[in-house]
CSV table of C-alpha atoms and ligand atoms in Angstrom, one decimal:
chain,number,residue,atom,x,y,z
A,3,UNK,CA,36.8,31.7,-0.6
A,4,UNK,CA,33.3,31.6,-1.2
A,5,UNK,CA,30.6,30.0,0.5
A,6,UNK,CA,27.2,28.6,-0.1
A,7,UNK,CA,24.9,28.2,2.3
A,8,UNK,CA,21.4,26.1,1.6
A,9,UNK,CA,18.8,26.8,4.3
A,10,UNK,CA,17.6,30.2,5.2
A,11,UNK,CA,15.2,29.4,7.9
A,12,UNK,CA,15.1,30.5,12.1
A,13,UNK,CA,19.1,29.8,12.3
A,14,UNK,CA,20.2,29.3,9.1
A,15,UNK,CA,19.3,33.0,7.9
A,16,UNK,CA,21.0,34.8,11.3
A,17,UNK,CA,23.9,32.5,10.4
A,18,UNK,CA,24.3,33.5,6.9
A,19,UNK,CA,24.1,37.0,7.7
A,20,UNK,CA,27.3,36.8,9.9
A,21,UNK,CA,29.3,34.9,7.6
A,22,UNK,CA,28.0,38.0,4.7
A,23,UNK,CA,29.1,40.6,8.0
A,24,UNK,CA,32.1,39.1,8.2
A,25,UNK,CA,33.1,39.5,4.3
A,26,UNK,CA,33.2,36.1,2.8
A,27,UNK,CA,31.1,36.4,-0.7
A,28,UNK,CA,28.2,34.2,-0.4
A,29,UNK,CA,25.5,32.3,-2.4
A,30,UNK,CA,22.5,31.3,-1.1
A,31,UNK,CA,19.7,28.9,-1.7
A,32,UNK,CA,16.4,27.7,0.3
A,33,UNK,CA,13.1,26.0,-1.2
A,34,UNK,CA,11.1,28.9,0.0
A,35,UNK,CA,11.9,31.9,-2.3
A,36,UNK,CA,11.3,34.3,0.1
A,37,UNK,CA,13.7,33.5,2.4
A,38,UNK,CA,16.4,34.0,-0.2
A,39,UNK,CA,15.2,36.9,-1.3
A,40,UNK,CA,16.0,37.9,2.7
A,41,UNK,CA,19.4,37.2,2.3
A,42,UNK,CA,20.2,38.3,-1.1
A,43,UNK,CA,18.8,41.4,0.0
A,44,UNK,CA,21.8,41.9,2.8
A,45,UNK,CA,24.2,41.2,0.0
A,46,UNK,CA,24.4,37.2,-1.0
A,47,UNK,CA,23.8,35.8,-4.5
A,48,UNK,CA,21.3,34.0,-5.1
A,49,UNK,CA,21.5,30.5,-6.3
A,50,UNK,CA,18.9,28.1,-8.0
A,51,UNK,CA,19.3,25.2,-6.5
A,52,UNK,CA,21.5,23.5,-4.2
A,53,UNK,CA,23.5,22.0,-7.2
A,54,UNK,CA,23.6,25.7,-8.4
A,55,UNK,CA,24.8,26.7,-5.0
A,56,UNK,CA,27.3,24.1,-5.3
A,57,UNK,CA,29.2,24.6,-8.7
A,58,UNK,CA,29.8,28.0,-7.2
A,59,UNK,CA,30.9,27.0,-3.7
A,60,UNK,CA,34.6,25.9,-1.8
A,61,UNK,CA,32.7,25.3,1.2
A,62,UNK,CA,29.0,24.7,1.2
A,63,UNK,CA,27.2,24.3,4.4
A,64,UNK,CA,23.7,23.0,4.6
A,65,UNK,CA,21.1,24.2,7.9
A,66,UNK,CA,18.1,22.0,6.7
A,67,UNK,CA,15.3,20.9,9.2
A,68,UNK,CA,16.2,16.8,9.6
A,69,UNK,CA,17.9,13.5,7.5
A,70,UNK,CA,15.6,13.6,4.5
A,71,UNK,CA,15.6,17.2,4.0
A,72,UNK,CA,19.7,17.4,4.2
A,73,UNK,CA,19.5,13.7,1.8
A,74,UNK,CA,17.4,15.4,-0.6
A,75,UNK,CA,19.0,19.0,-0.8
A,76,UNK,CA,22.9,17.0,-0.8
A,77,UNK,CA,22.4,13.6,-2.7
A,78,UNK,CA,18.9,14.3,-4.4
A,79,UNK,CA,18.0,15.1,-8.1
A,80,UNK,CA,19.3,18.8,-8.5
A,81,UNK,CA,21.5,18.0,-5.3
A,82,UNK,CA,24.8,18.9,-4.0
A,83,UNK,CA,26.3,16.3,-4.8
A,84,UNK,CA,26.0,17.0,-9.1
A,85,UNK,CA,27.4,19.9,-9.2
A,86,UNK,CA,29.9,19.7,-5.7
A,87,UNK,CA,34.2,20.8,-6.5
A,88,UNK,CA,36.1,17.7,-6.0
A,89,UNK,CA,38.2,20.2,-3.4
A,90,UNK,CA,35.2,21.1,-1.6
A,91,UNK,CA,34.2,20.7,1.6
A,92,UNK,CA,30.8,20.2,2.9
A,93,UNK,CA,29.5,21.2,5.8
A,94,UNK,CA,26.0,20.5,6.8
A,95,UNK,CA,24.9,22.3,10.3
A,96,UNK,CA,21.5,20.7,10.8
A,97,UNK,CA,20.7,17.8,13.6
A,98,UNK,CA,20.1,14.9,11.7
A,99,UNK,CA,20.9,11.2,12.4
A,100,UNK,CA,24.3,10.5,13.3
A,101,UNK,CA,24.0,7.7,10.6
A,102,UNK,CA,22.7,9.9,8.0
A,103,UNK,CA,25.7,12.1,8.1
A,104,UNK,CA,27.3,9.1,7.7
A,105,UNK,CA,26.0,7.8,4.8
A,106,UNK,CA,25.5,11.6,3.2
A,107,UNK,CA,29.3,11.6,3.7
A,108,UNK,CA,30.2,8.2,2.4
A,109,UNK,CA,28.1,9.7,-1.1
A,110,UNK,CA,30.4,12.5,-1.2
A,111,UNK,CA,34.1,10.9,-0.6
A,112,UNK,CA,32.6,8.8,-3.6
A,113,UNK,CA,33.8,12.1,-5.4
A,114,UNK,CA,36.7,13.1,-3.3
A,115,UNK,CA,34.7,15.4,-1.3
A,116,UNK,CA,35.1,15.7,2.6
A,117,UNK,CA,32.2,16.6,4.8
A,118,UNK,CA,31.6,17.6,8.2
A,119,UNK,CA,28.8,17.1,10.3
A,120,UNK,CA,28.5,20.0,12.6
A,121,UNK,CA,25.7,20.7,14.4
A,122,UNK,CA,24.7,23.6,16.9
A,123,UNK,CA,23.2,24.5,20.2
A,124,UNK,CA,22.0,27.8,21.7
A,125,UNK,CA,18.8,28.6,19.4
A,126,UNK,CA,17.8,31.8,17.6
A,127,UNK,CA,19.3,34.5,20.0
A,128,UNK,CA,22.7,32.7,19.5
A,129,UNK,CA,22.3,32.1,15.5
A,130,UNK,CA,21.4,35.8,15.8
A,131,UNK,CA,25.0,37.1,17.9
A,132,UNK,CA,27.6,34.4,16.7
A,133,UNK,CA,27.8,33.0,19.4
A,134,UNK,CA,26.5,29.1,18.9
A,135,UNK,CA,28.0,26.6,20.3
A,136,UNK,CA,29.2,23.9,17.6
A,137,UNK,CA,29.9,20.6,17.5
A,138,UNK,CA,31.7,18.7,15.1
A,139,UNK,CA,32.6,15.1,13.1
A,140,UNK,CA,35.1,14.5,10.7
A,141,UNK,CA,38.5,15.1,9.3
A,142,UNK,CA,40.4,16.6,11.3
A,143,UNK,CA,42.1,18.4,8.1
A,144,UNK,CA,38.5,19.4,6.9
A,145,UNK,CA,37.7,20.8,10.7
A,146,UNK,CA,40.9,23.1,10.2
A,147,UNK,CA,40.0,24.3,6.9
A,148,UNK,CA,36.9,25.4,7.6
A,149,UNK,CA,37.0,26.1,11.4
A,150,UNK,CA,37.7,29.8,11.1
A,151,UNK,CA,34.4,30.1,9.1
A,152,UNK,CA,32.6,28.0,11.7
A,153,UNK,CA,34.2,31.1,14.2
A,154,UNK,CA,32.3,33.7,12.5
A,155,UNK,CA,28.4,32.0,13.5
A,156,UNK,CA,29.7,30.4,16.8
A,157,UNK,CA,31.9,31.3,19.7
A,158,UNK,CA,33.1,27.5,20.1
A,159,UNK,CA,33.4,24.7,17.4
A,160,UNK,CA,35.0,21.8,19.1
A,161,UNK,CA,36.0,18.6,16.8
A,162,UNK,CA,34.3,15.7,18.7
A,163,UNK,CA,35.8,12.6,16.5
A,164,UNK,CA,34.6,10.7,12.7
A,165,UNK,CA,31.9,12.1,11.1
A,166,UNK,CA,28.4,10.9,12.9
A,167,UNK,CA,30.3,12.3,16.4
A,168,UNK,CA,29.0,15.9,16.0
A,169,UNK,CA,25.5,14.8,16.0
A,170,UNK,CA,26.0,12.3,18.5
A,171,UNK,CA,27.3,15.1,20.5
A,172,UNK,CA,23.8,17.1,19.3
A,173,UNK,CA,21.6,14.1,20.7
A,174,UNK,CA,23.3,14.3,24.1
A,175,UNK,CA,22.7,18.1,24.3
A,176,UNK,CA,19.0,17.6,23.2
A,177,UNK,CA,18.5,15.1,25.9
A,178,UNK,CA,20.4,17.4,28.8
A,179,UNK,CA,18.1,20.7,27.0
A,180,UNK,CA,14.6,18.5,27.1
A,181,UNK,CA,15.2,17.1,30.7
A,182,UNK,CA,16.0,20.1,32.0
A,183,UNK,CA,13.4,22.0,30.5
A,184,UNK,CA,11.2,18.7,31.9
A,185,UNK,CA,12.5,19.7,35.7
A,186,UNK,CA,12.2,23.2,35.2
A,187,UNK,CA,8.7,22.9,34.4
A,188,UNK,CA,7.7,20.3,37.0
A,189,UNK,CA,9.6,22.5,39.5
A,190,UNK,CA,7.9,25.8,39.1
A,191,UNK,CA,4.1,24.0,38.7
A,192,UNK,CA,5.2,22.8,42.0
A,193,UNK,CA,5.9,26.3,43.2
A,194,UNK,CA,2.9,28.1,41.8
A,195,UNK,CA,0.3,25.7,43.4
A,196,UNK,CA,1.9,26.1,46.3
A,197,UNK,CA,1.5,29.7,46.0
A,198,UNK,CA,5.0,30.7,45.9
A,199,UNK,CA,6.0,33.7,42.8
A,200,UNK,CA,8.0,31.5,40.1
A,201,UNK,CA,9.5,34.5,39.3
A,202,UNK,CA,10.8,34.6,42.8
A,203,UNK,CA,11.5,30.9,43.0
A,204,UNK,CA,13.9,31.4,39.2
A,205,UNK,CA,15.4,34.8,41.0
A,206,UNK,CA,16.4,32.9,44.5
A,207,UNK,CA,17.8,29.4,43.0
A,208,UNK,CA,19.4,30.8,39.3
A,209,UNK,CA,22.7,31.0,41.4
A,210,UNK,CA,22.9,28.1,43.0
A,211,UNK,CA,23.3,24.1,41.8
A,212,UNK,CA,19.5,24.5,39.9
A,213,UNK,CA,21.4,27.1,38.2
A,214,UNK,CA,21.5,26.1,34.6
A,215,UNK,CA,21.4,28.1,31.0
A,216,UNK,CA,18.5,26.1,29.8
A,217,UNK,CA,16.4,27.8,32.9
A,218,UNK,CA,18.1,31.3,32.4
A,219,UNK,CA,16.6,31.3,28.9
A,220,UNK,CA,13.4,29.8,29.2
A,221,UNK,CA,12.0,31.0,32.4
A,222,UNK,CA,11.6,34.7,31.6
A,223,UNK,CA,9.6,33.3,28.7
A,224,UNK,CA,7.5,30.8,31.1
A,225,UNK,CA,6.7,34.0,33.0
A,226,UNK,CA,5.4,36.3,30.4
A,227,UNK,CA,3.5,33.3,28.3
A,228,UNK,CA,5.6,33.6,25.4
A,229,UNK,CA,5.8,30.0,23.7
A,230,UNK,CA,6.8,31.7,20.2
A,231,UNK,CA,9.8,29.8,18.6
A,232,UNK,CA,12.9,29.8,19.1
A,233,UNK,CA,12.9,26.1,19.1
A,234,UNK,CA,9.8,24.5,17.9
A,235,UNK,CA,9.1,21.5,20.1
A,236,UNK,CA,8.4,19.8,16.4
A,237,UNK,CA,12.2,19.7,15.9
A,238,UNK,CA,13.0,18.9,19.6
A,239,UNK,CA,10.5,15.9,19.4
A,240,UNK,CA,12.6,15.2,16.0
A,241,UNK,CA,16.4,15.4,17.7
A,242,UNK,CA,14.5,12.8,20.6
A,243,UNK,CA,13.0,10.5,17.8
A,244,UNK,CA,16.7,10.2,16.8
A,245,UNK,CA,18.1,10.1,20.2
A,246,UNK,CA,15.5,6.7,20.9
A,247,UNK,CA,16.4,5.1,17.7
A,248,UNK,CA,20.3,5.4,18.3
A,249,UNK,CA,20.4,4.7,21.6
A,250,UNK,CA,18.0,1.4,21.1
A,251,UNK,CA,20.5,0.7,17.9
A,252,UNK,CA,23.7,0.4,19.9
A,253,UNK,CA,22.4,-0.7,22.6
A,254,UNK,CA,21.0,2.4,25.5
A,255,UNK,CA,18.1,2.5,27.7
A,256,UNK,CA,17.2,6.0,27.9
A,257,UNK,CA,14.2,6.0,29.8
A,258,UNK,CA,14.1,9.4,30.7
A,259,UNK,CA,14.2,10.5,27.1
A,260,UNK,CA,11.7,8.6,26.4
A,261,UNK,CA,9.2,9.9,29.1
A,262,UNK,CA,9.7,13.2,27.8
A,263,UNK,CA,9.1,12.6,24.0
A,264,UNK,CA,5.6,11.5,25.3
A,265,UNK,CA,5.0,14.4,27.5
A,266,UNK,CA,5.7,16.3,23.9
A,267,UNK,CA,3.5,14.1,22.1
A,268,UNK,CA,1.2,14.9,24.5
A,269,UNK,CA,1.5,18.4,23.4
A,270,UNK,CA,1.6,17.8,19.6
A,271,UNK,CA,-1.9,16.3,20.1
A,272,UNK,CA,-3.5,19.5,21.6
A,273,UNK,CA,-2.2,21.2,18.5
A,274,UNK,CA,0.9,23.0,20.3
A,275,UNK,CA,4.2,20.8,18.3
A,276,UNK,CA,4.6,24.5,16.5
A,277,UNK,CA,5.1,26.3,20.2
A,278,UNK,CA,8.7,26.6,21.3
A,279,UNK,CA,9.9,23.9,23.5
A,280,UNK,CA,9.6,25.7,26.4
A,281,UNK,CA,6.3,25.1,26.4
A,282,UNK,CA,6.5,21.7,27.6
A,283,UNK,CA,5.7,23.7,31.1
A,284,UNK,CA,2.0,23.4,29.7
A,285,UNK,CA,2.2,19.3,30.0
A,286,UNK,CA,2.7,19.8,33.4
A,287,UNK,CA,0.0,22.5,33.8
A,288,UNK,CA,-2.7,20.8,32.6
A,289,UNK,CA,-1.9,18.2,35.2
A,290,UNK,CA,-2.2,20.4,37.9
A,291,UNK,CA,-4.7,22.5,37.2
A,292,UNK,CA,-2.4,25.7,37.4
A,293,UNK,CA,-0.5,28.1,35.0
A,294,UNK,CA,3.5,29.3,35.8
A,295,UNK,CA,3.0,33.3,35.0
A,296,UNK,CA,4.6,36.4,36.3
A,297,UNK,CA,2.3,37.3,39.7
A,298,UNK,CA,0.4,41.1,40.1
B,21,LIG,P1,13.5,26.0,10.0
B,21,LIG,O1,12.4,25.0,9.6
B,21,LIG,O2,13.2,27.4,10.4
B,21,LIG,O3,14.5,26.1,8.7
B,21,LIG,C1,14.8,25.1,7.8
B,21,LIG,C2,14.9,25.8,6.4
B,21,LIG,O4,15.2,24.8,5.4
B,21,LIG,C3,13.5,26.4,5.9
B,21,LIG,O5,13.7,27.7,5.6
B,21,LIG,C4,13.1,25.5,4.8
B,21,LIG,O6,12.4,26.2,3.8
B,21,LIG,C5,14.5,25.0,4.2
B,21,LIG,N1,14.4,23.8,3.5
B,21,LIG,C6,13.8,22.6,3.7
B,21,LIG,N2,14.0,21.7,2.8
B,21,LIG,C7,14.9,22.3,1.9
B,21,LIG,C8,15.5,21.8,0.7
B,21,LIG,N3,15.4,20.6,0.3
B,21,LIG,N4,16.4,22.7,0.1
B,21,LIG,C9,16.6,23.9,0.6
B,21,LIG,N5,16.0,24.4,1.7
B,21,LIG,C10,15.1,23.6,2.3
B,21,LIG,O7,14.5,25.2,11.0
B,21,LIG,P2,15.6,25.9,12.0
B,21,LIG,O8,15.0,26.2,13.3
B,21,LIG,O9,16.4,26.9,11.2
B,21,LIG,O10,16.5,24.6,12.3
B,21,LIG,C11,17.4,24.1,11.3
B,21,LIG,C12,18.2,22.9,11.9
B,21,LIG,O11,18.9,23.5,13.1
B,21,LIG,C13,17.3,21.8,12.5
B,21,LIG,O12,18.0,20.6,12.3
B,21,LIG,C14,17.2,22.1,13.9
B,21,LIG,O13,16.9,21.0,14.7
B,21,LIG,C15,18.5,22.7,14.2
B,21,LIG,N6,18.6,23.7,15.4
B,21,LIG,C16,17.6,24.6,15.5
B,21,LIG,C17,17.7,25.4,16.6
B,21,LIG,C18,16.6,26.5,16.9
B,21,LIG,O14,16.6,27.0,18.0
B,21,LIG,N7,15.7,26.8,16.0
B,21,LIG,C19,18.7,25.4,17.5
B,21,LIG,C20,19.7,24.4,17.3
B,21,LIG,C21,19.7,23.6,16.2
């Protein structure tokens, strides 16, 4: 079995190297050279392009930044799609549109070729141990074939329905991550003004109801000022563009959502869309006056 993998950025490079770890042989292909040469160094081939990747691939999985990148790299000139095995199975991990895995798809089964969409959660440190969480549309025969692969990068991969349901499944968890991250924030502000240690506040609460794994992993980096991605809020303000546009498609108010995409935008203004999206706690500084740190 051997795999090609097109997109060697933040997660797709941590992710690649598990699947090398865990012995399948491997070709590899992103637009920036140098990330290839990263990968190929730890033992991948290294492909030209993602057609290349794809005349040498059974299963090829894409981790690409949003819909036009994953069009472009699957259905674009020099594409996926011209040099793809009519047995192959495609299986792109990036958050895109629900309806541009849908279409994307539609292309392939054109040539008898099955895709999955199957996005993650659980950011960098995850990518990094193998333990994502993924989430998946499509055939159900195609989830089978592939799922034990989809084991190696992520210690769950659930099947969620047709293809498009895995990155509904990924807007859902962007809205819970973003509004959570939202409450954190306006939480500890509160706290700090009120002169109360936010690392004492995070400390006493972490084990009750507030409880949650958005705050376990994003507080300690509130404390110490550490907004380096991780998650650049650039994406996160992309999965919540595509979160408004679905949910207005079929029908969804989602006014919360949409109050946080403008506390991001806020953000992206001052020049911070490239800070992880934990800083979204500086939104709610600047309204206060006040900064969430680590006292003494
Ligand atoms: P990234 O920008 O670090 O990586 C994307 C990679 O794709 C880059 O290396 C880029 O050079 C490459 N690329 C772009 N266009 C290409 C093309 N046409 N052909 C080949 N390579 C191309 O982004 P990331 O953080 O790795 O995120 C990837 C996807 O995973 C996004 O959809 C993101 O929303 C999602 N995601 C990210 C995180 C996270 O914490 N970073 C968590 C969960 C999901």
């Amino acid at each position: 079995m051997r795999i090609g993998f097109i997109g060697l950025g933040i997660m797709g490079k941590p992710m690649a190297r598990n699947l090398l770890k865990a012995g399948y042989d491997h070709v590899v292909y992103d637009i920036v050279e140098a990330n290839t040469n990263d990968v190929v160094a730890d033992g991948a081939a290294a492909g030209s392009s993602p057609r290349n990747v794809a005349e040498q691939a059974d299963v090829v999985i894409t981790m690409l930044p949003n819909s036009p990148e994953v069009k472009q790299a699957v259905l674009g000139e020099g594409g996926v799609i011209e040099g793809v095995r009519p047995e192959a199975i495609v299986v792109d991990m990036s958050s895109i549109a629900p309806l541009a895995a849908q279409e994307v798809a539609a292309e392939l089964l054109k040539k008898n070729v099955k895709m999955l969409d199957a996005p993650v959660s659980g950011g960098e440190p995850k990518a990094i141990d193998g333990t994502l969480a993924i989430m998946v549309g499509g055939p159900q025969d195609a989830f089978d074939a592939v799922k034990e692969i989809l084991l190696k990068m992520g210690a769950s991969a659930v099947r969620c329905g047709d293809i498009g349901a895995g990155n509904v499944t990924k807007l859902a968890n962007q809205i819970i991550v973003a509004l959570n991250i939202a409450a954190v924030s306006e939480a500890m502000v509160l706290a700090t003004k009120a002169d109360v240690d936010p690392e004492n506040v995070f400390n006493a609460i972490k084990g009750g109801l507030a409880g949650s794994t958005v705050m376990n992993a994003k507080m300690p980096l509130i404390l110490e000022r550490n907004f380096k991605p991780g998650f650049r809020m650039e994406l996160h303000i992309k999965d919540l563009q595509n979160a408004l546009d679905t949910a207005h498609e079929i029908g969804v108010p989602v006014p919360l959502t949409g109050q946080v995409m403008e506390f991001m935008q806020a953000l992206k203004v001052a020049g911070k869309q490239k800070d992880d999206h934990g800083g979204l706690v500086q939104f709610y500084e600047q309204l206060a006056g006040t900064e969430v740190r680590r006292k003494g």
